[in-house]
CSV table of N, CA and C in Angstrom, one decimal:
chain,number,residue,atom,x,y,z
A,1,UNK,N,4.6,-47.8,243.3
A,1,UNK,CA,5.1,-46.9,242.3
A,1,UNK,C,4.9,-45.5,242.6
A,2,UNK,N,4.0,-45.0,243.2
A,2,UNK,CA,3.6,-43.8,243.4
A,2,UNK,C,5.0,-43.4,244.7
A,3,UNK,N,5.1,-43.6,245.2
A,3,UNK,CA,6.2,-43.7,246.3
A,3,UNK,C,7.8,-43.1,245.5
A,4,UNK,N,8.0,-43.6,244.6
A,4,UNK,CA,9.1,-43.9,243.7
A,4,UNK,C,9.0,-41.8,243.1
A,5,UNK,N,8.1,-42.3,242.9
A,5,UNK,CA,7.7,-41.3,241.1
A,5,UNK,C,7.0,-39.7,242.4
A,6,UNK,N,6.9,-39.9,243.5
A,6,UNK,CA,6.7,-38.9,243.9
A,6,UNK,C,8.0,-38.4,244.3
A,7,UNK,N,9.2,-38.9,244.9
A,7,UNK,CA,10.0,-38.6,245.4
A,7,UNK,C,11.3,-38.1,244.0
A,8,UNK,N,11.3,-38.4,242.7
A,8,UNK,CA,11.5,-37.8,241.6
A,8,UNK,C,10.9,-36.7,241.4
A,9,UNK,N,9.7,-36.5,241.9
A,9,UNK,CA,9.2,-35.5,240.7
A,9,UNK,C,9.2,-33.9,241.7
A,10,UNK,N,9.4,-34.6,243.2
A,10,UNK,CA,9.7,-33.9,244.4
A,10,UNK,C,10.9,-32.2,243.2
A,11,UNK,N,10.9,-31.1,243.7
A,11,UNK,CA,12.5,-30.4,243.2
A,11,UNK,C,12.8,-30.6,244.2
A,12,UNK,N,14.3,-30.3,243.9
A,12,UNK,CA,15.3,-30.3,244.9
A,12,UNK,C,15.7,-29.1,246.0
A,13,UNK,N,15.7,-28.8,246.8
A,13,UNK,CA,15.6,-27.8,247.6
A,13,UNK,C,16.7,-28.1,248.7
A,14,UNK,N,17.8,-27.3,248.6
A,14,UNK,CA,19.4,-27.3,249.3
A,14,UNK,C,18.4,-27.0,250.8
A,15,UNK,N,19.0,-27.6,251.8
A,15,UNK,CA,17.9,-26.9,253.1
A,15,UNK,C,18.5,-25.9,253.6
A,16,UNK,N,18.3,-25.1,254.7
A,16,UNK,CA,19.3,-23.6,255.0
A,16,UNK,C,20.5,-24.4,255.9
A,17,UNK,N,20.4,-25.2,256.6
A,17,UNK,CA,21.6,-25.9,257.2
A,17,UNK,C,23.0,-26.4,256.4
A,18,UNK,N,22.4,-26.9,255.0
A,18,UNK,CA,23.7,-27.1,253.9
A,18,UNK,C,23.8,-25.7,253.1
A,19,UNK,N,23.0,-24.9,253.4
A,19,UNK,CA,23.6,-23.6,252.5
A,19,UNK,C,24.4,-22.5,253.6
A,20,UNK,N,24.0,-22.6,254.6
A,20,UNK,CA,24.9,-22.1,256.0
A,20,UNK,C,25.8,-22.4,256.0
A,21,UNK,N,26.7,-23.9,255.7
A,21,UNK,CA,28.1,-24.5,256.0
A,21,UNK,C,28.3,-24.0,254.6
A,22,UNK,N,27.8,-23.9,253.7
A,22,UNK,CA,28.3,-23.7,252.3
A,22,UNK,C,29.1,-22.3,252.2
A,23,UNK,N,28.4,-21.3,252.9
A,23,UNK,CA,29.0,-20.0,252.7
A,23,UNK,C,29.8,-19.9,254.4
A,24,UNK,N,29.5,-20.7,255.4
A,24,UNK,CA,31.3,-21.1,255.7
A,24,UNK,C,31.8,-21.2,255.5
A,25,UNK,N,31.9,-22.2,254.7
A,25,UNK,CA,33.3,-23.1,253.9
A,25,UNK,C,33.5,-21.9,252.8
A,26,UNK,N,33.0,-21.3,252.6
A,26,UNK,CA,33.5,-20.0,251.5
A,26,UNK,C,33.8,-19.3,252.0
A,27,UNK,N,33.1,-18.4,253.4
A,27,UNK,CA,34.2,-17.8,254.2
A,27,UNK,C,35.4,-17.7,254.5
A,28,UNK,N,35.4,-19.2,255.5
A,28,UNK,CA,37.0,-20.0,255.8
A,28,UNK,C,37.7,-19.6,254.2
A,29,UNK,N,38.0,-20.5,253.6
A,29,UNK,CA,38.4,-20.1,252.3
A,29,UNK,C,39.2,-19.2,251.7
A,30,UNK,N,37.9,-17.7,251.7
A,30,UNK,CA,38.4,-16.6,251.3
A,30,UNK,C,39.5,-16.2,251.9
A,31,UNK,N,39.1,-16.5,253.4
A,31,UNK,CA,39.9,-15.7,255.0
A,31,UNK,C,41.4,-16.5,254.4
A,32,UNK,N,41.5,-17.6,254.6
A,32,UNK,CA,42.6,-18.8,254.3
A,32,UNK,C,43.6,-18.1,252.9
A,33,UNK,N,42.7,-18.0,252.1
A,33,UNK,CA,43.6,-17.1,250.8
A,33,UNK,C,43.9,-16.2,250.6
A,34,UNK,N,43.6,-15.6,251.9
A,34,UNK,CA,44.0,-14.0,252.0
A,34,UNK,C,44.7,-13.7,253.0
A,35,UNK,N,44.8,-14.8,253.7
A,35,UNK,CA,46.2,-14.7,255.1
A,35,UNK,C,47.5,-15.4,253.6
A,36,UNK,N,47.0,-16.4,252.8
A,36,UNK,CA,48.4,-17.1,252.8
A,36,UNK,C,48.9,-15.8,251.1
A,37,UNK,N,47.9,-15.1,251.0
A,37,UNK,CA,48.5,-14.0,250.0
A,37,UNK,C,49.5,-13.1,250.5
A,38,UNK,N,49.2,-12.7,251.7
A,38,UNK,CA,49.7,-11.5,253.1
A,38,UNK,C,51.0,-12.4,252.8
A,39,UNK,N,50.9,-13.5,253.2
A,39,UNK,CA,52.3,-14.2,254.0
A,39,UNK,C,53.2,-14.2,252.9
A,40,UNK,N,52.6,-14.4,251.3
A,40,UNK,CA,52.7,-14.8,250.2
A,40,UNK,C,54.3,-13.3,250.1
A,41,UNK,N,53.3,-12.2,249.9
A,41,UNK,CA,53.9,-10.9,249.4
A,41,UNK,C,54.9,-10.6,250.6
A,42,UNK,N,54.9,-11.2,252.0
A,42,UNK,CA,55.9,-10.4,253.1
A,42,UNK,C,57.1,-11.5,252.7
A,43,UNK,N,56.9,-12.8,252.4
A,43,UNK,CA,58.2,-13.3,252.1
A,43,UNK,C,58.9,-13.2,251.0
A,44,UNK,N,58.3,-12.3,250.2
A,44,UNK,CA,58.9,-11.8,248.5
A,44,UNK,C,59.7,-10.4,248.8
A,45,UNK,N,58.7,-9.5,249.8
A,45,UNK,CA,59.6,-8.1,250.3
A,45,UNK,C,60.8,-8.8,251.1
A,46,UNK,N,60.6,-9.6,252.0
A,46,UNK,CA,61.8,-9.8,252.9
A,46,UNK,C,62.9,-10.3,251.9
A,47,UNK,N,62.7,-11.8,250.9
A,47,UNK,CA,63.7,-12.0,250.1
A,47,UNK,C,64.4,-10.3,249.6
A,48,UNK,N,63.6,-9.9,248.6
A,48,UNK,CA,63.9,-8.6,248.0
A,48,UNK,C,64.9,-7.8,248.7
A,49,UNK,N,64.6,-7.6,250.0
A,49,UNK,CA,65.4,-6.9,251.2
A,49,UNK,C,66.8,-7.4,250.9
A,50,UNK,N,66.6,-8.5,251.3
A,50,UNK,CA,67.7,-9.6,251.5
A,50,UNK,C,68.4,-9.1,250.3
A,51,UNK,N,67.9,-9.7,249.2
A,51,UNK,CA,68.8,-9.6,247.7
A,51,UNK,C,69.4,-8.1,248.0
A,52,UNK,N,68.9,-7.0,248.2
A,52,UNK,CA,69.2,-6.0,247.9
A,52,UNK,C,70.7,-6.2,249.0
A,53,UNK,N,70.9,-5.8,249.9
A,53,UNK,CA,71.6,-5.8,251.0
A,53,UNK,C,72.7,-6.9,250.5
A,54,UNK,N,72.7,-8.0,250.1
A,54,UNK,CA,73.7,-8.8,249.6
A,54,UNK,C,74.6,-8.1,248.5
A,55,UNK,N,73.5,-7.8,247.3
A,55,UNK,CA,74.5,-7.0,246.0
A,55,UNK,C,74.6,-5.8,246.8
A,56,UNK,N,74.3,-5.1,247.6
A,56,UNK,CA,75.5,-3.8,248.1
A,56,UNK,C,77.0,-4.5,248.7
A,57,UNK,N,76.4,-5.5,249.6
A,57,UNK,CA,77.8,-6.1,250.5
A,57,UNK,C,78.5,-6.4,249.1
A,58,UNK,N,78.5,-7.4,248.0
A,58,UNK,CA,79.0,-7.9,247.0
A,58,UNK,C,79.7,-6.7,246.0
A,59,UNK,N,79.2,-5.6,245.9
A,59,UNK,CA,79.4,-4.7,245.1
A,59,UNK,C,80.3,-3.5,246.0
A,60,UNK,N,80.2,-3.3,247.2
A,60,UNK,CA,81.4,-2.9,248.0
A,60,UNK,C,82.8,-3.6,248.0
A,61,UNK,N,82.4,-5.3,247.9
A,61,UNK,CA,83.6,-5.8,248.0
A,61,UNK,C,84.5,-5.8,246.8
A,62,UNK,N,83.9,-6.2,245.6
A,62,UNK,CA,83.9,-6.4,244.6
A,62,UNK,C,84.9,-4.7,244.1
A,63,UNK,N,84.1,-3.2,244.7
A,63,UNK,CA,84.9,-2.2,244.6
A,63,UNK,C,86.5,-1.7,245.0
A,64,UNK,N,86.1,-2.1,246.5
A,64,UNK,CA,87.4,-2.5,247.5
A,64,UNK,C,88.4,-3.4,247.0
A,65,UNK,N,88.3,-4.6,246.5
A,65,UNK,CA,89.1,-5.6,245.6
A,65,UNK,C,89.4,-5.1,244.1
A,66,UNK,N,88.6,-4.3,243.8
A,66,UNK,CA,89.3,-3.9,242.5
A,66,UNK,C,90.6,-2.6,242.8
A,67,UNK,N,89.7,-1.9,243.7
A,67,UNK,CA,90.6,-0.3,243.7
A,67,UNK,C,92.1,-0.7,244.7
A,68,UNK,N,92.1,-2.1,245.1
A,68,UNK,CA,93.3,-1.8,246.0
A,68,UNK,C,94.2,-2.5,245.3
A,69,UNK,N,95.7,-2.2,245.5
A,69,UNK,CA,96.5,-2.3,244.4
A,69,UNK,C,96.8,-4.3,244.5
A,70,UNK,N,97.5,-4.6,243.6
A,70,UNK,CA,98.1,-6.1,243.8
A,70,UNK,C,99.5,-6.3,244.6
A,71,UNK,N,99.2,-6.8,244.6
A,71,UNK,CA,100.7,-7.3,245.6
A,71,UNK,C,102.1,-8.0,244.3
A,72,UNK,N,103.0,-7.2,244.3
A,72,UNK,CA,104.0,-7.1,243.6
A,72,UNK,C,104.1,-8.5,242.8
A,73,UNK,N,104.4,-9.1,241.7
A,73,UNK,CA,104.4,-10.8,241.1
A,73,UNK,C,103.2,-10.8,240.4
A,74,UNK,N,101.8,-10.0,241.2
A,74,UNK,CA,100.3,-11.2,241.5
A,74,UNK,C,99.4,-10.1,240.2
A,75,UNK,N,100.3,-9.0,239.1
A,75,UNK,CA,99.5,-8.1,238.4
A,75,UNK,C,98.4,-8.6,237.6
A,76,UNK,N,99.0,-9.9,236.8
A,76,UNK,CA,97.9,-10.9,236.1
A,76,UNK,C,97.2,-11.2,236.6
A,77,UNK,N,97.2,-11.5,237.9
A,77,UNK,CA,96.6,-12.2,238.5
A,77,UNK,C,95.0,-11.6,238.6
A,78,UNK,N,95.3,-10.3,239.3
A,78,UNK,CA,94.5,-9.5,239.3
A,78,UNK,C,93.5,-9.1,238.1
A,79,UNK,N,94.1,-9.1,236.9
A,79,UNK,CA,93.7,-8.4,235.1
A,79,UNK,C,92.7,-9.6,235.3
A,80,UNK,N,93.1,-11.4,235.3
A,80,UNK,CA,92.5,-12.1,235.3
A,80,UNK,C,91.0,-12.2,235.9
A,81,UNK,N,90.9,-11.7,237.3
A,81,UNK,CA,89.8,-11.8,237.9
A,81,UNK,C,89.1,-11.0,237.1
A,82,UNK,N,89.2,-9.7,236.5
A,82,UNK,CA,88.2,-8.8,236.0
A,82,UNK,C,87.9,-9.5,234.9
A,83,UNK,N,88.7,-10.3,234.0
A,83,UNK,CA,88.2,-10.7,232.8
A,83,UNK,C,87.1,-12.0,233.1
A,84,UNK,N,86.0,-11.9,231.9
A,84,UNK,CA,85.0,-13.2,231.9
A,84,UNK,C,85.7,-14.0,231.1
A,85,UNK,N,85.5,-15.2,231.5
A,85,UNK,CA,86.6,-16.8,230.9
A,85,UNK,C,85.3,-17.1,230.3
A,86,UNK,N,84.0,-17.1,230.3
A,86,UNK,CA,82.8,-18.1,229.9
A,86,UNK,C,83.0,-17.4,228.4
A,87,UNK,N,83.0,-18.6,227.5
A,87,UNK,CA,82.9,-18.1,226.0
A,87,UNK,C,81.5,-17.9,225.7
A,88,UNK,N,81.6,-17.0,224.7
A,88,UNK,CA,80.4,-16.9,224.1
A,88,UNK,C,80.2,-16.8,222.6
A,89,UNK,N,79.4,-17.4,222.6
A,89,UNK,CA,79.3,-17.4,221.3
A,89,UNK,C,78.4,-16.5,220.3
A,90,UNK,N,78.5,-15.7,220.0
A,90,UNK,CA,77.5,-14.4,219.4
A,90,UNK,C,77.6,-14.5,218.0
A,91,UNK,N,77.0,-14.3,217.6
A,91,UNK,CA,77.1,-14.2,215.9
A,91,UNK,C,77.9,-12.7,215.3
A,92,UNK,N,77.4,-11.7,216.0
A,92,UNK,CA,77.8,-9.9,216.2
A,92,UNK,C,79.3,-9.8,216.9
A,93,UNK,N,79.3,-11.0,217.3
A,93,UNK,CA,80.2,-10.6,218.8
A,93,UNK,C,81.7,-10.8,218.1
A,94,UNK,N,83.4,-10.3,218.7
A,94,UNK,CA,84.4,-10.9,217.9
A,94,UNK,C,85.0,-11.4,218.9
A,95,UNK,N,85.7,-13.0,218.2
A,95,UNK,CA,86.3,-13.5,218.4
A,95,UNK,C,87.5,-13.4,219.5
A,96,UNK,N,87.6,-13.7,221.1
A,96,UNK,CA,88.4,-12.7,222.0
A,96,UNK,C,88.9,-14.1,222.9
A,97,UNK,N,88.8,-14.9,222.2
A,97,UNK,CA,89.4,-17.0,222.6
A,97,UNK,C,90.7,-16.3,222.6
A,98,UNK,N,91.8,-15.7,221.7
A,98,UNK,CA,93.0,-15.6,221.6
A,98,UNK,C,93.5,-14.7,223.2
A,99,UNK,N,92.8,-13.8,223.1
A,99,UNK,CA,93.0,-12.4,224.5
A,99,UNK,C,93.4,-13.2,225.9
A,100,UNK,N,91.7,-14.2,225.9
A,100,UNK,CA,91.5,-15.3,227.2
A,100,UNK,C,92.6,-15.6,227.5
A,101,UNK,N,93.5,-16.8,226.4
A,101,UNK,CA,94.6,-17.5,226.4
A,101,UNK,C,96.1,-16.8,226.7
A,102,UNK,N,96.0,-15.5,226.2
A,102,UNK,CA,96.9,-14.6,226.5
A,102,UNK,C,96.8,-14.2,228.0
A,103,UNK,N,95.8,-13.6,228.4
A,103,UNK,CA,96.1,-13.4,229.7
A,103,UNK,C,96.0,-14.4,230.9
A,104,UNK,N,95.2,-16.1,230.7
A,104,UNK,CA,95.5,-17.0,231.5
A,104,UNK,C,97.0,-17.4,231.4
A,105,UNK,N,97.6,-17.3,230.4
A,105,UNK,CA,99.0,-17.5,230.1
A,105,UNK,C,99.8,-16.7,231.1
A,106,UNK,N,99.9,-15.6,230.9
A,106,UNK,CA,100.4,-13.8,232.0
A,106,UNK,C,100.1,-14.6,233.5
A,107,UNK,N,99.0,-14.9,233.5
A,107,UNK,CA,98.4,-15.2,235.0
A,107,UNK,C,98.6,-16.4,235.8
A,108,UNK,N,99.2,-17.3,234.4
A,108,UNK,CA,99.9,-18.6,235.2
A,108,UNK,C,101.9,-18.6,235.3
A,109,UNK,N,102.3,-17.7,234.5
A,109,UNK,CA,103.5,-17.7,234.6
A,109,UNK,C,103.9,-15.9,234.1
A,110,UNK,N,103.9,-15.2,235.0
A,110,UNK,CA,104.2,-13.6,234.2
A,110,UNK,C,105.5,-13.3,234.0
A,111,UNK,N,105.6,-12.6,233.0
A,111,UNK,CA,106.9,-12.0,232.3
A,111,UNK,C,108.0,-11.2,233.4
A,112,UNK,N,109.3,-11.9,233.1
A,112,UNK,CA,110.0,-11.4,234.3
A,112,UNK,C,110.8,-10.1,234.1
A,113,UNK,N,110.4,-9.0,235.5
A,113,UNK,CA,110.7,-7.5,234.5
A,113,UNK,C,112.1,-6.9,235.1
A,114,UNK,N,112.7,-6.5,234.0
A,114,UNK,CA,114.0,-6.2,235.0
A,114,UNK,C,113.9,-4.6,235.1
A,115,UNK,N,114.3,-4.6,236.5
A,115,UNK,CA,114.8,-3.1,237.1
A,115,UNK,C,116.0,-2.5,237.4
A,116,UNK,N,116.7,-2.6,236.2
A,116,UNK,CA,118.1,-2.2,236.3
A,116,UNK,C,118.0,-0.8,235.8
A,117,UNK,N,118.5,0.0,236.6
A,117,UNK,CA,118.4,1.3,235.5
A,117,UNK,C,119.9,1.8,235.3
């Protein structure tokens, strides 16, 4: 019994060989979470880049297609692309279901104009 009850009553004492790998493994770690932070933030600048350089190309084209004229027949056509089709539904908002229907109407068959003078 003495055998038993000494090895209990022993404290516990971490030796310096498991507290050496301990602040390794905390080392590694830190190093490890602070490379994948680095990598973390350069692939959020790069996206960001990216996004930006897209909405300029999109918002050049988007200028360029608005400012250049339509091609004779195609006027609806054109009104149509600037208009939003998605309804919405607002409480504030008014009612503009009639406008939509009016100009997909123009834009699937337009009014035929005479130029007689």
């Amino acid at each position: 019994m003495t055998s038993r009850h000494t090895v209990h009553s022993r404290p516990f004492r971490p030796d310096a060989e498991e507290e050496e790998k301990k602040a390794e493994l905390k080392a590694t770690a830190k190093k490890e979470l602070e490379e994948w932070y680095a990598r973390y933030h350069e692939q959020i600048e790069k996206a960001k880049l990216a996004n930006r350089e897209v909405s300029k190309n999109a918002e050049k084209e988007w200028v360029h297609e608005r400012d250049s004229p339509a091609p004779k027949g195609q006027e609806w056509e054109a009104i149509a692309k600037l208009c939003d089709f998605n309804p919405k539904a607002a409480r504030n908002s008014k009612d503009v279901s009639r406008m939509r229907s009016i100009i997909l109407q123009l834009k699937q068959s337009p009014p035929q104009t005479n130029k007689t003078p």
